[in-house]
JSON list of C-alpha atoms in Angstrom, two decimals:
[
{"chain": "A", "resi": 1226, "resn": "UNK", "atom": "CA", "xyz": [-0.24, -3.18, -26.12]},
{"chain": "A", "resi": 1227, "resn": "UNK", "atom": "CA", "xyz": [2.24, -1.56, -23.73]},
{"chain": "A", "resi": 1228, "resn": "UNK", "atom": "CA", "xyz": [4.71, -3.96, -21.49]},
{"chain": "A", "resi": 1229, "resn": "UNK", "atom": "CA", "xyz": [3.41, -4.44, -17.87]},
{"chain": "A", "resi": 1230, "resn": "UNK", "atom": "CA", "xyz": [7.35, -5.66, -16.25]},
{"chain": "A", "resi": 1231, "resn": "UNK", "atom": "CA", "xyz": [6.41, -7.12, -12.17]},
{"chain": "A", "resi": 1232, "resn": "UNK", "atom": "CA", "xyz": [9.29, -5.86, -9.82]},
{"chain": "A", "resi": 1233, "resn": "UNK", "atom": "CA", "xyz": [8.01, -6.67, -6.34]},
{"chain": "A", "resi": 1234, "resn": "UNK", "atom": "CA", "xyz": [5.18, -9.48, -6.10]},
{"chain": "A", "resi": 1235, "resn": "UNK", "atom": "CA", "xyz": [3.00, -9.82, -3.36]},
{"chain": "A", "resi": 1236, "resn": "UNK", "atom": "CA", "xyz": [5.43, -8.19, -0.66]},
{"chain": "A", "resi": 1237, "resn": "UNK", "atom": "CA", "xyz": [3.02, -8.97, 2.21]},
{"chain": "A", "resi": 1238, "resn": "UNK", "atom": "CA", "xyz": [2.11, -7.28, 5.80]},
{"chain": "A", "resi": 1239, "resn": "UNK", "atom": "CA", "xyz": [0.05, -9.00, 8.82]},
{"chain": "A", "resi": 1240, "resn": "UNK", "atom": "CA", "xyz": [-0.93, -7.41, 11.35]},
{"chain": "A", "resi": 1241, "resn": "UNK", "atom": "CA", "xyz": [-3.43, -8.11, 14.50]},
{"chain": "A", "resi": 1242, "resn": "UNK", "atom": "CA", "xyz": [-3.97, -6.19, 17.10]},
{"chain": "A", "resi": 1243, "resn": "UNK", "atom": "CA", "xyz": [-5.49, -2.49, 18.10]},
{"chain": "A", "resi": 1244, "resn": "UNK", "atom": "CA", "xyz": [-5.15, 0.22, 15.35]},
{"chain": "A", "resi": 1245, "resn": "UNK", "atom": "CA", "xyz": [-7.24, 3.21, 13.41]},
{"chain": "A", "resi": 1246, "resn": "UNK", "atom": "CA", "xyz": [-8.10, 2.44, 10.22]},
{"chain": "A", "resi": 1247, "resn": "UNK", "atom": "CA", "xyz": [-8.89, 6.20, 9.31]},
{"chain": "A", "resi": 1248, "resn": "UNK", "atom": "CA", "xyz": [-5.58, 7.13, 10.10]},
{"chain": "A", "resi": 1249, "resn": "UNK", "atom": "CA", "xyz": [-4.43, 3.67, 8.65]},
{"chain": "A", "resi": 1250, "resn": "UNK", "atom": "CA", "xyz": [-6.15, 5.86, 5.22]},
{"chain": "A", "resi": 1251, "resn": "UNK", "atom": "CA", "xyz": [-5.30, 8.92, 5.64]},
{"chain": "A", "resi": 1252, "resn": "UNK", "atom": "CA", "xyz": [-0.99, 7.67, 6.43]},
{"chain": "A", "resi": 1253, "resn": "UNK", "atom": "CA", "xyz": [-0.66, 5.63, 3.13]},
{"chain": "A", "resi": 1254, "resn": "UNK", "atom": "CA", "xyz": [-2.61, 8.10, 1.47]},
{"chain": "A", "resi": 1255, "resn": "UNK", "atom": "CA", "xyz": [-0.38, 10.88, 2.93]},
{"chain": "A", "resi": 1256, "resn": "UNK", "atom": "CA", "xyz": [2.72, 9.05, 2.42]},
{"chain": "A", "resi": 1257, "resn": "UNK", "atom": "CA", "xyz": [1.95, 7.86, -0.99]},
{"chain": "A", "resi": 1258, "resn": "UNK", "atom": "CA", "xyz": [1.65, 11.77, -2.11]},
{"chain": "A", "resi": 1259, "resn": "UNK", "atom": "CA", "xyz": [4.64, 12.98, -0.48]},
{"chain": "A", "resi": 1260, "resn": "UNK", "atom": "CA", "xyz": [6.22, 10.36, -2.40]},
{"chain": "A", "resi": 1261, "resn": "UNK", "atom": "CA", "xyz": [4.78, 12.03, -5.89]},
{"chain": "A", "resi": 1262, "resn": "UNK", "atom": "CA", "xyz": [2.48, 9.33, -7.04]},
{"chain": "A", "resi": 1263, "resn": "UNK", "atom": "CA", "xyz": [-1.11, 10.16, -7.83]},
{"chain": "A", "resi": 1264, "resn": "UNK", "atom": "CA", "xyz": [-3.76, 8.01, -6.19]},
{"chain": "A", "resi": 1265, "resn": "UNK", "atom": "CA", "xyz": [-6.52, 6.18, -7.81]},
{"chain": "A", "resi": 1266, "resn": "UNK", "atom": "CA", "xyz": [-9.17, 4.13, -5.74]},
{"chain": "A", "resi": 1267, "resn": "UNK", "atom": "CA", "xyz": [-9.96, 0.68, -7.66]},
{"chain": "A", "resi": 1268, "resn": "UNK", "atom": "CA", "xyz": [-11.99, -0.59, -4.65]},
{"chain": "A", "resi": 1269, "resn": "UNK", "atom": "CA", "xyz": [-13.25, 0.39, -1.40]},
{"chain": "A", "resi": 1270, "resn": "UNK", "atom": "CA", "xyz": [-15.87, -1.27, 0.41]},
{"chain": "A", "resi": 1271, "resn": "UNK", "atom": "CA", "xyz": [-16.95, -1.89, 3.96]},
{"chain": "A", "resi": 1272, "resn": "UNK", "atom": "CA", "xyz": [-19.21, -5.20, 5.58]},
{"chain": "A", "resi": 1273, "resn": "UNK", "atom": "CA", "xyz": [-20.79, -5.38, 8.36]},
{"chain": "A", "resi": 1274, "resn": "UNK", "atom": "CA", "xyz": [-21.34, -8.64, 10.12]},
{"chain": "A", "resi": 1275, "resn": "UNK", "atom": "CA", "xyz": [-21.88, -10.50, 13.60]},
{"chain": "A", "resi": 1276, "resn": "UNK", "atom": "CA", "xyz": [-17.66, -10.62, 14.53]},
{"chain": "A", "resi": 1277, "resn": "UNK", "atom": "CA", "xyz": [-17.10, -7.38, 12.97]},
{"chain": "A", "resi": 1278, "resn": "UNK", "atom": "CA", "xyz": [-16.56, -4.72, 10.41]},
{"chain": "A", "resi": 1279, "resn": "UNK", "atom": "CA", "xyz": [-14.69, -6.12, 6.73]},
{"chain": "A", "resi": 1280, "resn": "UNK", "atom": "CA", "xyz": [-13.37, -3.80, 4.67]},
{"chain": "A", "resi": 1281, "resn": "UNK", "atom": "CA", "xyz": [-11.14, -3.71, 1.42]},
{"chain": "A", "resi": 1282, "resn": "UNK", "atom": "CA", "xyz": [-9.62, -0.70, 0.39]},
{"chain": "A", "resi": 1283, "resn": "UNK", "atom": "CA", "xyz": [-7.51, -1.65, -3.24]},
{"chain": "A", "resi": 1284, "resn": "UNK", "atom": "CA", "xyz": [-5.50, 1.54, -4.31]},
{"chain": "A", "resi": 1285, "resn": "UNK", "atom": "CA", "xyz": [-3.33, 1.96, -7.15]},
{"chain": "A", "resi": 1286, "resn": "UNK", "atom": "CA", "xyz": [-0.94, 4.71, -7.24]},
{"chain": "A", "resi": 1287, "resn": "UNK", "atom": "CA", "xyz": [1.40, 5.48, -10.27]},
{"chain": "A", "resi": 1288, "resn": "UNK", "atom": "CA", "xyz": [4.42, 7.72, -11.15]},
{"chain": "A", "resi": 1289, "resn": "UNK", "atom": "CA", "xyz": [4.87, 9.37, -14.64]},
{"chain": "A", "resi": 1290, "resn": "UNK", "atom": "CA", "xyz": [8.70, 9.22, -14.88]},
{"chain": "A", "resi": 1291, "resn": "UNK", "atom": "CA", "xyz": [8.89, 9.63, -18.58]},
{"chain": "A", "resi": 1292, "resn": "UNK", "atom": "CA", "xyz": [7.42, 9.46, -21.49]},
{"chain": "A", "resi": 1293, "resn": "UNK", "atom": "CA", "xyz": [8.27, 6.45, -21.85]},
{"chain": "A", "resi": 1294, "resn": "UNK", "atom": "CA", "xyz": [8.20, 4.62, -18.42]},
{"chain": "A", "resi": 1295, "resn": "UNK", "atom": "CA", "xyz": [5.51, 4.56, -15.43]},
{"chain": "A", "resi": 1296, "resn": "UNK", "atom": "CA", "xyz": [5.92, 3.30, -11.82]},
{"chain": "A", "resi": 1297, "resn": "UNK", "atom": "CA", "xyz": [2.10, 1.76, -10.65]},
{"chain": "A", "resi": 1298, "resn": "UNK", "atom": "CA", "xyz": [1.88, 0.40, -7.04]},
{"chain": "A", "resi": 1299, "resn": "UNK", "atom": "CA", "xyz": [-0.51, -1.85, -6.73]},
{"chain": "A", "resi": 1300, "resn": "UNK", "atom": "CA", "xyz": [-1.75, -1.84, -2.77]},
{"chain": "A", "resi": 1301, "resn": "UNK", "atom": "CA", "xyz": [-5.12, -3.88, -1.25]},
{"chain": "A", "resi": 1302, "resn": "UNK", "atom": "CA", "xyz": [-5.56, -3.54, 2.60]},
{"chain": "A", "resi": 1303, "resn": "UNK", "atom": "CA", "xyz": [-7.86, -6.60, 4.11]},
{"chain": "A", "resi": 1304, "resn": "UNK", "atom": "CA", "xyz": [-9.24, -5.65, 7.23]},
{"chain": "A", "resi": 1305, "resn": "UNK", "atom": "CA", "xyz": [-11.41, -8.65, 9.22]},
{"chain": "A", "resi": 1306, "resn": "UNK", "atom": "CA", "xyz": [-13.25, -8.66, 12.46]},
{"chain": "A", "resi": 1307, "resn": "UNK", "atom": "CA", "xyz": [-12.83, -5.20, 13.22]},
{"chain": "A", "resi": 1308, "resn": "UNK", "atom": "CA", "xyz": [-14.81, -3.47, 16.22]},
{"chain": "A", "resi": 1309, "resn": "UNK", "atom": "CA", "xyz": [-14.05, -0.26, 18.31]},
{"chain": "A", "resi": 1310, "resn": "UNK", "atom": "CA", "xyz": [-12.68, -0.76, 21.99]},
{"chain": "A", "resi": 1311, "resn": "UNK", "atom": "CA", "xyz": [-12.04, 0.71, 24.98]},
{"chain": "A", "resi": 1312, "resn": "UNK", "atom": "CA", "xyz": [-7.89, 0.88, 25.21]},
{"chain": "A", "resi": 1313, "resn": "UNK", "atom": "CA", "xyz": [-5.55, 2.08, 27.62]},
{"chain": "A", "resi": 1314, "resn": "UNK", "atom": "CA", "xyz": [-2.22, 4.12, 26.95]},
{"chain": "A", "resi": 1315, "resn": "UNK", "atom": "CA", "xyz": [-0.45, 6.48, 29.36]},
{"chain": "A", "resi": 1316, "resn": "UNK", "atom": "CA", "xyz": [-2.63, 5.69, 31.61]},
{"chain": "A", "resi": 1317, "resn": "UNK", "atom": "CA", "xyz": [-5.62, 7.23, 29.72]},
{"chain": "A", "resi": 1318, "resn": "UNK", "atom": "CA", "xyz": [-8.74, 5.35, 28.11]},
{"chain": "A", "resi": 1319, "resn": "UNK", "atom": "CA", "xyz": [-8.99, 5.47, 24.71]},
{"chain": "A", "resi": 1320, "resn": "UNK", "atom": "CA", "xyz": [-11.72, 4.28, 21.75]},
{"chain": "A", "resi": 1321, "resn": "UNK", "atom": "CA", "xyz": [-9.66, 2.18, 19.46]},
{"chain": "A", "resi": 1322, "resn": "UNK", "atom": "CA", "xyz": [-10.20, 0.20, 16.45]},
{"chain": "A", "resi": 1323, "resn": "UNK", "atom": "CA", "xyz": [-9.19, -3.92, 16.80]},
{"chain": "A", "resi": 1324, "resn": "UNK", "atom": "CA", "xyz": [-8.98, -6.38, 14.25]},
{"chain": "A", "resi": 1325, "resn": "UNK", "atom": "CA", "xyz": [-6.63, -7.96, 12.29]},
{"chain": "A", "resi": 1326, "resn": "UNK", "atom": "CA", "xyz": [-4.77, -5.77, 8.38]},
{"chain": "A", "resi": 1327, "resn": "UNK", "atom": "CA", "xyz": [-3.40, -7.55, 5.79]},
{"chain": "A", "resi": 1328, "resn": "UNK", "atom": "CA", "xyz": [-1.63, -5.54, 3.30]},
{"chain": "A", "resi": 1329, "resn": "UNK", "atom": "CA", "xyz": [-0.56, -6.79, -0.09]},
{"chain": "A", "resi": 1330, "resn": "UNK", "atom": "CA", "xyz": [1.89, -4.87, -2.58]},
{"chain": "A", "resi": 1331, "resn": "UNK", "atom": "CA", "xyz": [2.81, -5.13, -5.52]},
{"chain": "A", "resi": 1332, "resn": "UNK", "atom": "CA", "xyz": [5.19, -3.22, -7.84]},
{"chain": "A", "resi": 1333, "resn": "UNK", "atom": "CA", "xyz": [5.14, -2.77, -11.87]},
{"chain": "A", "resi": 1334, "resn": "UNK", "atom": "CA", "xyz": [6.99, -0.62, -13.98]},
{"chain": "A", "resi": 1335, "resn": "UNK", "atom": "CA", "xyz": [5.56, 0.12, -16.78]},
{"chain": "A", "resi": 1336, "resn": "UNK", "atom": "CA", "xyz": [7.01, 0.66, -20.33]},
{"chain": "A", "resi": 1337, "resn": "UNK", "atom": "CA", "xyz": [5.98, 2.41, -23.78]},
{"chain": "A", "resi": 1338, "resn": "UNK", "atom": "CA", "xyz": [2.37, 2.78, -21.99]},
{"chain": "A", "resi": 1339, "resn": "UNK", "atom": "CA", "xyz": [0.63, 5.18, -25.53]},
{"chain": "A", "resi": 1340, "resn": "UNK", "atom": "CA", "xyz": [1.91, 1.97, -27.45]},
{"chain": "A", "resi": 1341, "resn": "UNK", "atom": "CA", "xyz": [3.75, 3.30, -30.12]},
{"chain": "A", "resi": 1342, "resn": "UNK", "atom": "CA", "xyz": [5.58, 0.50, -30.57]},
{"chain": "A", "resi": 1343, "resn": "UNK", "atom": "CA", "xyz": [2.92, -2.15, -30.55]},
{"chain": "A", "resi": 1344, "resn": "UNK", "atom": "CA", "xyz": [0.97, -1.77, -34.42]},
{"chain": "A", "resi": 1345, "resn": "UNK", "atom": "CA", "xyz": [3.73, -3.21, -36.45]},
{"chain": "A", "resi": 1346, "resn": "UNK", "atom": "CA", "xyz": [5.27, -6.02, -36.22]},
{"chain": "A", "resi": 1347, "resn": "UNK", "atom": "CA", "xyz": [8.81, -5.04, -37.05]},
{"chain": "A", "resi": 1348, "resn": "UNK", "atom": "CA", "xyz": [8.24, -2.51, -34.75]},
{"chain": "A", "resi": 1349, "resn": "UNK", "atom": "CA", "xyz": [7.61, -4.92, -31.69]},
{"chain": "A", "resi": 1350, "resn": "UNK", "atom": "CA", "xyz": [11.01, -6.49, -32.74]},
{"chain": "A", "resi": 1351, "resn": "UNK", "atom": "CA", "xyz": [12.90, -3.26, -31.84]},
{"chain": "A", "resi": 1352, "resn": "UNK", "atom": "CA", "xyz": [11.09, -1.96, -29.07]},
{"chain": "A", "resi": 1353, "resn": "UNK", "atom": "CA", "xyz": [11.78, -6.17, -27.77]},
{"chain": "A", "resi": 1354, "resn": "UNK", "atom": "CA", "xyz": [15.77, -4.92, -28.74]},
{"chain": "A", "resi": 1355, "resn": "UNK", "atom": "CA", "xyz": [15.77, -1.30, -27.53]},
{"chain": "A", "resi": 1356, "resn": "UNK", "atom": "CA", "xyz": [14.60, -2.82, -23.79]},
{"chain": "A", "resi": 1357, "resn": "UNK", "atom": "CA", "xyz": [16.46, -6.13, -23.55]},
{"chain": "A", "resi": 1358, "resn": "UNK", "atom": "CA", "xyz": [20.01, -4.03, -25.26]},
{"chain": "A", "resi": 1359, "resn": "UNK", "atom": "CA", "xyz": [20.02, 0.03, -24.96]},
{"chain": "A", "resi": 1360, "resn": "UNK", "atom": "CA", "xyz": [17.67, 0.66, -22.66]},
{"chain": "A", "resi": 1361, "resn": "UNK", "atom": "CA", "xyz": [18.53, -2.18, -19.93]},
{"chain": "A", "resi": 1362, "resn": "UNK", "atom": "CA", "xyz": [20.65, 0.29, -18.08]},
{"chain": "A", "resi": 1363, "resn": "UNK", "atom": "CA", "xyz": [18.34, 3.00, -17.49]},
{"chain": "A", "resi": 1364, "resn": "UNK", "atom": "CA", "xyz": [15.70, 0.24, -16.48]},
{"chain": "A", "resi": 1365, "resn": "UNK", "atom": "CA", "xyz": [17.28, -1.67, -14.03]},
{"chain": "A", "resi": 1366, "resn": "UNK", "atom": "CA", "xyz": [17.77, 1.50, -12.15]},
{"chain": "A", "resi": 1367, "resn": "UNK", "atom": "CA", "xyz": [14.40, 2.63, -12.03]},
{"chain": "A", "resi": 1368, "resn": "UNK", "atom": "CA", "xyz": [13.43, -0.48, -10.95]},
{"chain": "A", "resi": 1369, "resn": "UNK", "atom": "CA", "xyz": [15.85, -0.47, -8.48]},
{"chain": "A", "resi": 1370, "resn": "UNK", "atom": "CA", "xyz": [14.20, 2.57, -7.45]},
{"chain": "A", "resi": 1371, "resn": "UNK", "atom": "CA", "xyz": [10.80, 1.24, -7.55]},
{"chain": "A", "resi": 1372, "resn": "UNK", "atom": "CA", "xyz": [11.56, -1.30, -5.21]},
{"chain": "A", "resi": 1373, "resn": "UNK", "atom": "CA", "xyz": [13.68, 1.14, -2.71]},
{"chain": "A", "resi": 1374, "resn": "UNK", "atom": "CA", "xyz": [10.46, 2.87, -2.88]},
{"chain": "A", "resi": 1375, "resn": "UNK", "atom": "CA", "xyz": [8.25, 0.30, -2.25]},
{"chain": "A", "resi": 1376, "resn": "UNK", "atom": "CA", "xyz": [10.35, -1.23, 0.74]},
{"chain": "A", "resi": 1377, "resn": "UNK", "atom": "CA", "xyz": [10.07, 2.61, 2.11]},
{"chain": "A", "resi": 1378, "resn": "UNK", "atom": "CA", "xyz": [6.21, 2.47, 1.75]},
{"chain": "A", "resi": 1379, "resn": "UNK", "atom": "CA", "xyz": [6.31, -0.88, 3.53]},
{"chain": "A", "resi": 1380, "resn": "UNK", "atom": "CA", "xyz": [8.76, 0.06, 6.41]},
{"chain": "A", "resi": 1381, "resn": "UNK", "atom": "CA", "xyz": [6.03, 3.02, 7.16]},
{"chain": "A", "resi": 1382, "resn": "UNK", "atom": "CA", "xyz": [3.48, 0.82, 7.24]},
{"chain": "A", "resi": 1383, "resn": "UNK", "atom": "CA", "xyz": [5.68, -1.39, 9.78]},
{"chain": "A", "resi": 1384, "resn": "UNK", "atom": "CA", "xyz": [6.32, 1.84, 11.84]},
{"chain": "A", "resi": 1385, "resn": "UNK", "atom": "CA", "xyz": [2.68, 2.66, 11.90]},
{"chain": "A", "resi": 1386, "resn": "UNK", "atom": "CA", "xyz": [1.59, -0.36, 13.22]},
{"chain": "A", "resi": 1387, "resn": "UNK", "atom": "CA", "xyz": [3.89, 0.07, 15.92]},
{"chain": "A", "resi": 1388, "resn": "UNK", "atom": "CA", "xyz": [2.88, 2.58, 17.29]},
{"chain": "A", "resi": 1389, "resn": "UNK", "atom": "CA", "xyz": [-0.16, 0.98, 18.65]},
{"chain": "A", "resi": 1390, "resn": "UNK", "atom": "CA", "xyz": [1.22, -2.38, 20.08]},
{"chain": "A", "resi": 1391, "resn": "UNK", "atom": "CA", "xyz": [1.97, -0.48, 23.41]},
{"chain": "A", "resi": 1392, "resn": "UNK", "atom": "CA", "xyz": [-2.22, 0.24, 23.80]},
{"chain": "A", "resi": 1393, "resn": "UNK", "atom": "CA", "xyz": [-3.59, -2.21, 25.85]},
{"chain": "A", "resi": 1394, "resn": "UNK", "atom": "CA", "xyz": [-7.04, -3.35, 24.99]},
{"chain": "A", "resi": 1395, "resn": "UNK", "atom": "CA", "xyz": [-9.27, -4.10, 28.29]},
{"chain": "A", "resi": 1396, "resn": "UNK", "atom": "CA", "xyz": [-13.17, -4.42, 28.35]},
{"chain": "A", "resi": 1397, "resn": "UNK", "atom": "CA", "xyz": [-13.18, -2.59, 31.67]},
{"chain": "A", "resi": 1398, "resn": "UNK", "atom": "CA", "xyz": [-10.95, 0.13, 32.14]},
{"chain": "A", "resi": 1399, "resn": "UNK", "atom": "CA", "xyz": [-9.49, -0.13, 35.95]},
{"chain": "A", "resi": 1400, "resn": "UNK", "atom": "CA", "xyz": [-10.48, 2.77, 38.47]},
{"chain": "A", "resi": 1401, "resn": "UNK", "atom": "CA", "xyz": [-7.25, 4.32, 38.57]},
{"chain": "A", "resi": 1402, "resn": "UNK", "atom": "CA", "xyz": [-7.51, 5.32, 35.45]},
{"chain": "A", "resi": 1403, "resn": "UNK", "atom": "CA", "xyz": [-8.96, 8.57, 34.26]},
{"chain": "A", "resi": 1404, "resn": "UNK", "atom": "CA", "xyz": [-11.07, 8.38, 31.27]},
{"chain": "A", "resi": 1405, "resn": "UNK", "atom": "CA", "xyz": [-11.09, 12.20, 30.63]}
]
């Protein structure tokens, strides 16, 4: 079995307010593809309740760095009480979703993913020596790079939500605002 080393553990982002769920999915997917990751969707569902929609989206972007090493990001997005509402932005009425979002990010480095060193106990010992002493400098550099990529992803999602902070959710639109 290949060695999975956790680099970033449960980086969490909370947001409560107006946002567009489809735009969030497109934004994350585009960013992950732009960073050179391949995308694997593990779970995607939504459940309608009286208080609104509850959605869960779990993806696992991965990036092959070398024959021996691979980055894996586990991303879990939970959306609670998502409802469409009227909002005012730049004196115009728009339909926008509103709800609570919790995003968990985990980052892993997968070493020896093809299990070349696992079959014989002596090879396992050699792999451990190799990873701890010889390949350690390279592994640490790759871990720092993955941490940087994940922090960059975290900040772009924060920026996405900050775009919606100036939206004013209203139940009734004032008469001076155009509805076109």
